XYZ file of C-alpha atoms in Angstrom:
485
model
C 0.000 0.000 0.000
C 1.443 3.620 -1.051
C 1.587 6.810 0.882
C -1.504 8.482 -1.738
C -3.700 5.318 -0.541
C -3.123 5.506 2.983
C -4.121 9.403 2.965
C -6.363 9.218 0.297
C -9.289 10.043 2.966
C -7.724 13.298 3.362
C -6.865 13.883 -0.222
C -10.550 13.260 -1.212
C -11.473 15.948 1.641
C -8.939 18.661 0.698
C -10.373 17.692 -3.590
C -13.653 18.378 -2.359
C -12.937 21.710 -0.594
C -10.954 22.634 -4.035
C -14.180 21.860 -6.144
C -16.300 23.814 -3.793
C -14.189 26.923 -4.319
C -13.771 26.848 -7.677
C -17.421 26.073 -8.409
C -18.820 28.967 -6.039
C -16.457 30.742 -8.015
C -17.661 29.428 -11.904
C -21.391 28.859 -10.843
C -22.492 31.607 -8.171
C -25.994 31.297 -9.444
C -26.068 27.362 -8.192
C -24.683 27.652 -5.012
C -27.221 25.588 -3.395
C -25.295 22.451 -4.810
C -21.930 23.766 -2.634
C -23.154 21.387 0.527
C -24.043 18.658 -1.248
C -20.136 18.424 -3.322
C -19.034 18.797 0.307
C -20.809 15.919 1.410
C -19.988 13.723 -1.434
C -16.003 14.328 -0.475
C -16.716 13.109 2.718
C -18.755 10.524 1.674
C -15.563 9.436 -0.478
C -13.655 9.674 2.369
C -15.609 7.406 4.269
C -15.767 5.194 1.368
C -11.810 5.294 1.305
C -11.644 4.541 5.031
C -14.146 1.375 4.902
C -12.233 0.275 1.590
C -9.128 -0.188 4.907
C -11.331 -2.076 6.643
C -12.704 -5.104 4.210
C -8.511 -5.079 3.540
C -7.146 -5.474 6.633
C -4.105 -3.767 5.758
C -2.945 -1.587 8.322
C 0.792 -0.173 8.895
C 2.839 2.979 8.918
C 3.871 4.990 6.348
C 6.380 7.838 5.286
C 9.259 6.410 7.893
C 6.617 5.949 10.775
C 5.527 9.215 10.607
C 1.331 7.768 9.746
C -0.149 5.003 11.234
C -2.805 3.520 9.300
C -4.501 1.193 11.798
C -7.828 0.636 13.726
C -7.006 3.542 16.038
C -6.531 5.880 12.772
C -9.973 4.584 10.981
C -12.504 4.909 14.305
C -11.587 8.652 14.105
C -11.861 9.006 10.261
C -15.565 7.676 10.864
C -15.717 10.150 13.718
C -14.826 13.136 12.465
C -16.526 12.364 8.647
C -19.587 12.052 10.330
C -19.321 15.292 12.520
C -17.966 17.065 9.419
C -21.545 15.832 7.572
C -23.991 16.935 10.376
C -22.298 20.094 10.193
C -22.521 20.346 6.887
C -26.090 19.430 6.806
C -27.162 22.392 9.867
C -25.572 25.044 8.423
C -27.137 25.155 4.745
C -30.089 27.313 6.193
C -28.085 29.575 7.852
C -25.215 29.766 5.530
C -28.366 30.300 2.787
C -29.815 33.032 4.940
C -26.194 34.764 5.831
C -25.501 34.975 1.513
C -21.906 35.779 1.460
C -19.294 33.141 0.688
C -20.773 30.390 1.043
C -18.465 28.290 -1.046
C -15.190 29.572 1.530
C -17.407 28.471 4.778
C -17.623 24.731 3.400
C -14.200 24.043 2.209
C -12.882 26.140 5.660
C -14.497 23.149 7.014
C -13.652 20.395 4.740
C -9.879 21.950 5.262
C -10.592 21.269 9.664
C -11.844 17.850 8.414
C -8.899 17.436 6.806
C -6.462 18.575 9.576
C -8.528 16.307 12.060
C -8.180 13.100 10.231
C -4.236 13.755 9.612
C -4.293 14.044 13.433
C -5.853 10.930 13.560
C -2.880 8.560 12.526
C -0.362 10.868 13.287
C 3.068 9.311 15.382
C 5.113 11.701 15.110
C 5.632 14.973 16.892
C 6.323 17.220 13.859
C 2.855 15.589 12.023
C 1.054 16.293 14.904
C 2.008 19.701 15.095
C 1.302 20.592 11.353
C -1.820 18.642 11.588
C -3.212 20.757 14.902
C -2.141 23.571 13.161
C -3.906 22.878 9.747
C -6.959 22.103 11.699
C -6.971 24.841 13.973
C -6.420 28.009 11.964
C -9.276 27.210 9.498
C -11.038 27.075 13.216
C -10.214 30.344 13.906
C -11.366 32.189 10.934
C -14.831 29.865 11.668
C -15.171 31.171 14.473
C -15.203 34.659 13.380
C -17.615 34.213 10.695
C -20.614 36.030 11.765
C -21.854 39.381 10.853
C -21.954 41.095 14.877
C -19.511 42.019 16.865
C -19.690 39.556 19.414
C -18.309 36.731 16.365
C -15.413 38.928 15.593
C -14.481 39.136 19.415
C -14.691 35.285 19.040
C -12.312 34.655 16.778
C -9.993 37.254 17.876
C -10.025 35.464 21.956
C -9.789 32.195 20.044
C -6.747 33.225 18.090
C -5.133 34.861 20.293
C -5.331 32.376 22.998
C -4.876 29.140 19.960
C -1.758 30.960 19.257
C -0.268 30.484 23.470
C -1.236 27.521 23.478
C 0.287 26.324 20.394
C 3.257 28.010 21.480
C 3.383 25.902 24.747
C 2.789 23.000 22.777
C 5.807 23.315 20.584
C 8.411 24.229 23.295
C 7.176 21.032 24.767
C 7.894 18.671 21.611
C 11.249 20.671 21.327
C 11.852 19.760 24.699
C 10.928 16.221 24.373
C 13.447 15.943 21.029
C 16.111 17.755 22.721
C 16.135 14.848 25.248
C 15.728 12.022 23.260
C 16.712 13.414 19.471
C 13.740 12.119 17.673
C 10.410 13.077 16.926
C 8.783 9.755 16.419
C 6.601 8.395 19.480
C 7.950 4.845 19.569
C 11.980 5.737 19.231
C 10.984 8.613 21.912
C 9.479 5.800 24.293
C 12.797 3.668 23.533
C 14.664 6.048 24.370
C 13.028 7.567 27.421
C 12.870 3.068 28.455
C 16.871 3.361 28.086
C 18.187 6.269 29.962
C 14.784 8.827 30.191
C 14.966 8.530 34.495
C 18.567 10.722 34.204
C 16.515 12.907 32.475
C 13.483 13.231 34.672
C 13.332 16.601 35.108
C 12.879 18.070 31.616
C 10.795 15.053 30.763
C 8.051 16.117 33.645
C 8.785 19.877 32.488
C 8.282 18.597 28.801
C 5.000 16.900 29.668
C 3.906 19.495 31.907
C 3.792 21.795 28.544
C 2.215 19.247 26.681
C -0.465 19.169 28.996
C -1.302 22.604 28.935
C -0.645 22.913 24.870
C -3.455 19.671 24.828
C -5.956 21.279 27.475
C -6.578 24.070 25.634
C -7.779 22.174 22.644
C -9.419 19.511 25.549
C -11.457 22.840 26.719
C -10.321 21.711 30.581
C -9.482 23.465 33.251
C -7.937 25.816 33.571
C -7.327 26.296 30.139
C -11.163 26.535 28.990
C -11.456 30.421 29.484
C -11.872 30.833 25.901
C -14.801 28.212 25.622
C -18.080 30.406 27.059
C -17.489 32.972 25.078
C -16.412 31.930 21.603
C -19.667 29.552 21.913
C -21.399 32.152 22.520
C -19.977 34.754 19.466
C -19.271 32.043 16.870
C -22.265 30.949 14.361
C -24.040 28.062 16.042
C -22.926 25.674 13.689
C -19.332 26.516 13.964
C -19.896 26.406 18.153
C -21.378 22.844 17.453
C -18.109 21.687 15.213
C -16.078 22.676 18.065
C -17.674 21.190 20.555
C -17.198 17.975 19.269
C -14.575 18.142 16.376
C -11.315 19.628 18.188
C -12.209 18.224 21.055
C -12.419 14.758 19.524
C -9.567 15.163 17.688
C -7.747 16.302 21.226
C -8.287 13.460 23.002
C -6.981 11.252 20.047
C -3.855 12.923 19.630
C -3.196 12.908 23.530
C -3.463 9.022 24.202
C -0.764 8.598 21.296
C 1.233 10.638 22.464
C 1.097 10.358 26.391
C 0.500 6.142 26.259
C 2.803 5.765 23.295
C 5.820 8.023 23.851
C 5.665 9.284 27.840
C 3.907 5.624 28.616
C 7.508 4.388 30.911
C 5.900 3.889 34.359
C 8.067 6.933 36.239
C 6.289 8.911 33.904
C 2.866 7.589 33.560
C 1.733 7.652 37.499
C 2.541 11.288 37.322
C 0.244 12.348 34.388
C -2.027 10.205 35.379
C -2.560 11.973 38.521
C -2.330 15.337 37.302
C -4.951 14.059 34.604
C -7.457 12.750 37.845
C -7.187 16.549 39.623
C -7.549 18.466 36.141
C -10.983 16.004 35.832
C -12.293 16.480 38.900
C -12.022 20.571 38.897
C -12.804 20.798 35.202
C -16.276 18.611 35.823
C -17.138 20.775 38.778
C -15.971 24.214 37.556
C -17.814 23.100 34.276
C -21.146 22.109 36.217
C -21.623 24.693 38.727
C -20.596 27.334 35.982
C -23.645 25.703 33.383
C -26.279 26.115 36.304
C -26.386 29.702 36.218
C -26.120 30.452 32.652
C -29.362 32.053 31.231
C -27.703 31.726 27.132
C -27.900 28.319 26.348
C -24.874 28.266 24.024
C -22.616 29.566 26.986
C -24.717 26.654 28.801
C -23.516 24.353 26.697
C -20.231 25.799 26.763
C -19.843 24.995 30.504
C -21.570 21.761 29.803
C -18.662 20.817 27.103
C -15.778 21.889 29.643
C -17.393 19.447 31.793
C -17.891 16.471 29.433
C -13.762 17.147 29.267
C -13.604 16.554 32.496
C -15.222 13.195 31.957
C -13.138 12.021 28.746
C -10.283 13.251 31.555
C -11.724 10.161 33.715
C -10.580 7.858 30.872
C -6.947 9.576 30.007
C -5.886 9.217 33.712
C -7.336 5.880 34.011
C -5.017 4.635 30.861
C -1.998 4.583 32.674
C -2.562 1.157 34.247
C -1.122 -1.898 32.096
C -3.143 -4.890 31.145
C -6.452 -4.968 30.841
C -7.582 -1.687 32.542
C -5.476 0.397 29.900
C -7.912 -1.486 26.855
C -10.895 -0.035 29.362
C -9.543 3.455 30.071
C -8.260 3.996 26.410
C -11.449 2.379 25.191
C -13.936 3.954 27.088
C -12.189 7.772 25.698
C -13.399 6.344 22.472
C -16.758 5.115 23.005
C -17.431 8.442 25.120
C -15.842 10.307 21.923
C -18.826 8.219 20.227
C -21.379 8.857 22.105
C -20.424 12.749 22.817
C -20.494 13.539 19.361
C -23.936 12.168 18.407
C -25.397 13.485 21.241
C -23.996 17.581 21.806
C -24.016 17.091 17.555
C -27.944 16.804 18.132
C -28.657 19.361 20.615
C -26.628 22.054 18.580
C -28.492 21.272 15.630
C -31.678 20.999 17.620
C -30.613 24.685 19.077
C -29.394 26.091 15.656
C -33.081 25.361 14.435
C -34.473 26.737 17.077
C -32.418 30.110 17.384
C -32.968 31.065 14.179
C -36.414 30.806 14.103
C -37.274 32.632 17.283
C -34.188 34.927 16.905
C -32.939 33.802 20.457
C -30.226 31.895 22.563
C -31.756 32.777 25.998
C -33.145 29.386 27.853
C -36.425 31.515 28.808
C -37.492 31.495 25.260
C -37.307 28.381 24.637
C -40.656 28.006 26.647
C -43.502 25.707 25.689
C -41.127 24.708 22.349
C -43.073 21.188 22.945
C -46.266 22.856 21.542
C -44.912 25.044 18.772
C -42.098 22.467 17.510
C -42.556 19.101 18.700
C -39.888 17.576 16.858
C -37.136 19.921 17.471
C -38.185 20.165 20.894
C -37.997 15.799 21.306
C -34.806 15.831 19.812
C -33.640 18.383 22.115
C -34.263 17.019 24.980
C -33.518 13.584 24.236
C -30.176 14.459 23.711
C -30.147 16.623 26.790
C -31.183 13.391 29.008
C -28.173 11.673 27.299
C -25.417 14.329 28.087
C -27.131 13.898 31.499
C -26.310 10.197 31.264
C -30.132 8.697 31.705
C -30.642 5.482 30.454
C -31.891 4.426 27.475
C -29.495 6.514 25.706
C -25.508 6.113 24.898
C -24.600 8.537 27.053
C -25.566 6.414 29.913
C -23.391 3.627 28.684
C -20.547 6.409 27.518
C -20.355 6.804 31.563
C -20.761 3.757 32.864
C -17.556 2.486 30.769
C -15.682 5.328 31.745
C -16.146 5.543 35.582
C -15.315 1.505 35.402
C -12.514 1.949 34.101
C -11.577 4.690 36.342
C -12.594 2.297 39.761
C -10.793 -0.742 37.549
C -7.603 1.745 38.081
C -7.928 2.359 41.822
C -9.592 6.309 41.250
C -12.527 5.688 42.941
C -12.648 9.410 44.226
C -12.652 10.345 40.899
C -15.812 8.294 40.007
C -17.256 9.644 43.286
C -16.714 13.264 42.062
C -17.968 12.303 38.684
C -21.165 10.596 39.883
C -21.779 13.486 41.850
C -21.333 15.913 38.858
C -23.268 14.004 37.208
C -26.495 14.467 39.131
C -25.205 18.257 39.214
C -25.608 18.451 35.719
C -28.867 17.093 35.729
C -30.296 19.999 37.305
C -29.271 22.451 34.066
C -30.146 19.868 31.472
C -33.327 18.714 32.670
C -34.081 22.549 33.687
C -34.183 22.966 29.766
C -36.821 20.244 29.413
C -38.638 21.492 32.139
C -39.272 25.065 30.369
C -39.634 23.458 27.003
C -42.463 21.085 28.157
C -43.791 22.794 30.607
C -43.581 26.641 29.864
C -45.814 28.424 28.217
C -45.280 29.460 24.732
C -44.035 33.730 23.977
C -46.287 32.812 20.398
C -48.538 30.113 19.022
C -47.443 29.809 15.804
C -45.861 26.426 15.165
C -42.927 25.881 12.980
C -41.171 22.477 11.295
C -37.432 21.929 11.157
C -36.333 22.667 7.274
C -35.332 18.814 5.710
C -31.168 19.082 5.832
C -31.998 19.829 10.010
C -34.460 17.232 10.280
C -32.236 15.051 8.885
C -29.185 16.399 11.143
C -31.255 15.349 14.251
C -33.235 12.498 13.430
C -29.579 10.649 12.259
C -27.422 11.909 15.612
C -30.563 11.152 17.714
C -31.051 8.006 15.913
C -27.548 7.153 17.269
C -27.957 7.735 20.825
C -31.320 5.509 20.677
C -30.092 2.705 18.705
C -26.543 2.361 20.722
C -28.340 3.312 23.488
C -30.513 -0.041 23.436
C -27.426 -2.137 21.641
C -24.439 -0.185 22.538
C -22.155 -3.553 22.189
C -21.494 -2.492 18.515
C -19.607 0.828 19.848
C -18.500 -0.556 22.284
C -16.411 -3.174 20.156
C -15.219 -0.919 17.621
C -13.656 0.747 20.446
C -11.997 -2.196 21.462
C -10.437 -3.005 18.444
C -9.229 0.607 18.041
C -7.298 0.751 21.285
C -5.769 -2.904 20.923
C -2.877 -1.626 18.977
C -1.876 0.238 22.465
C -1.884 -2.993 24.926
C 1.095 -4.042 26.331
């Protein structure tokens, strides 16, 4: 198998943002076809990825640099699929807003692109340019809207990106000036040989990591810029990086902190600074959501602690055997079950902004009588971020606090639990004024089809694995086996 086969996922992405650029530019009177090119590059890449799968053929390519293996293909699903609902809630908005449309798609085709490169990435110079070709498209996303309040968005999120991709790189120079090499599994050899002489700059080295990762994780305390560019960026764009970035996060940080800093004087000290930055980031994030009257900065808060739970998993990953397959696993089936479920209650909310021109929870009374659908789907997926059976987000939380007691951090799970029924309050408080409040107008309205079929598919997900979750639950499995010692 060839490099241009291996990354021909991402080729077919980057193809398809081409095409939409130059045909927005050749045909601006048919620019209602620009969504559907971008979801038949995805649907390539998808194509591509499954085309891996009925082959069996996975390895590493360019000198180790890509890994093409289970690990690599559950996130090419992941983030094809998040790219598509995307795709599908903005065309009414990006209709409605008028002005270049055919950028906005292949901006996120290009952050699709970056995300997947991320995905097989084992080496620390890859990572970088992948996090970086993934995150500046973000940026300019984020300032996409018309007000004031976007352009403040995308400034904060630049401007704080650009820190924390600063720490990030002085930590990967650090780690190659110790070991002199950039790829994970000759850093891990070398850190095996002689890394406890070097201690010191190794912690220092993580330590930088850490921070460079938690901004993109949305934790604590590096989540200051999360409330607020939710709340400026374009709904849809909030609702990519929700899920998206921090996806992609998480995905890049078990490769790197299992597979290079995995030695066991290292791991027991991420792991526990991992456990603290979980515990504060799913309290902060909780008792922060309760009092928010906007429900995209609710959400916001909500996301930062949903971090703190995928932070549950990353410190539980550090014990060998068979607790590392159910720490590393359950990141993945929480990845899973995170993105079809905040997916559906941003597109549920995007719907439901723009047609009573509001964000504030208040509004959103009696939605149950003027827009039963949207309304449903909205609160379905609010029970499932709330982890209420019979959706996956129960089962995204049961797997994850197991593994977490499996690795001796009960007080972790105990925090967690307790967040848990914290976070219930603010989610089922939506439901509660949706079903229960009384309408500002009677006039019903219906979802437009590209929304309807946004929500029915991610809320289709959290039913369906939800009742059978053992599907999920074995893809992620098979995608962490490659780590197991």
């Amino acid at each position: 198998m060839n490099g241009i086969d291996v990354l021909g996922p991402q080729i077919s992405v980057l193809l398809a943002a081409g095409v939409v650029i130059i045909a927005d530019a050749l045909f601006p009177a048919q620019r209602r076809v620009l969504p559907f090119l971008a979801l038949a590059g995805l649907l390539v890449a998808a194509l591509w990825t499954t085309s891996w799968v009925g082959r069996g053929d996975y390895q590493t390519v360019f000198h180790g640099t890509i890994a093409l293996d289970r690990y690599a293909v559950f996130f090419q699903y992941v983030f094809a699929g998040v790219t598509a609902t995307v795709v599908l809630a903005s065309i009414d908005w990006v209709s409605r807003e008028g002005r270049r449309q055919g950028e906005y798609y292949a901006l996120l085709l290009t952050v699709c692109a970056g995300l997947m490169f991320l995905a097989g990435a084992r080496d620390l110079i890859t990572i970088f340019i992948a996090l970086e070709l993934s995150s500046i498209p973000q940026y300019i996303l984020a300032g996409w809207g018309k007000d004031t309040r976007s352009s403040e968005a995308g400034l904060k999120y630049l401007l704080l990106g650009a820190v924390a991709s600063s720490l990030l790189l002085y930590g990967m120079a650090l780690l190659y000036g110790v070991t002199g090499t950039t790829i994970l599994s000759e850093i891990a050899a070398v850190i095996e040989r002689n890394g406890e002489s070097y201690r010191g700059l190794l912690i220092v080295a993580m330590t930088l990591l850490i921070a460079g990762f938690g901004f993109k994780m949305a934790v604590v305390p590096f989540q200051m810029w999360v409330p607020d560019v939710y709340q400026g960026a374009p709904t849809p764009v909030a609702a990519f990086l929700s899920v998206g970035s921090k996806a992609a996060a998480f995905a890049v940080a078990i490769r790197v902190f299992f597979e290079a800093l995995g030695a066991d004087f290292l791991s027991n000290d991420w792991s526990m600074i991992f456990a603290v930055i979980a515990a504060v980031s799913m309290t902060l994030g909780n008792l922060m959501a309760i009092v928010q009257s906007d429900i995209k900065r609710m959400l916001g808060y909500s996301s930062i602690a949903q971090a703190g739970n995928f932070l549950v998993g990353l410190a539980a990953i550090s014990v060998a055997g068979e607790e590392f397959t159910l720490g590393a696993s359950g990141i993945l089936l929480f990845v899973a079950a995170y993105a079809f479920t905040n997916l559906g209650a941003f597109v549920a909310v995007i719907a439901i902004s723009q047609k009573i021109q509001s964000d504030r929870i208040a509004d959103y009374a009696g939605m149950w009588k003027v827009s039963p659908f949207l309304a449903l789907g909205l609160a379905f997926c609010l029970v499932s971020l709330t982890g209420i059976p019979p959706t996956v987000g129960f089962w995204a939380k049961l797997y994850i606090f197991n593994a977490a007691v499996r690795a001796d951090l009960v007080w972790l799970v105990v925090i967690g639990v307790l967040n848990s029924v914290i976070s219930a309050y603010y989610y089922l408080g939506v439901v509660r004024v949706m079903f229960l409040g009384e309408p500002g107008t009677e006039q019903r309205f219906r979802a437009s089809p590209s929304i309807a079929v946004a929500l029915t598919a991610t809320a289709a997900g959290v039913l369906v694995f939800g009742i059978v979750p053992a599907p999920l639950m074995s893809a992620a499995r098979d995608a962490v086996e490659i780590f197991a010692r």
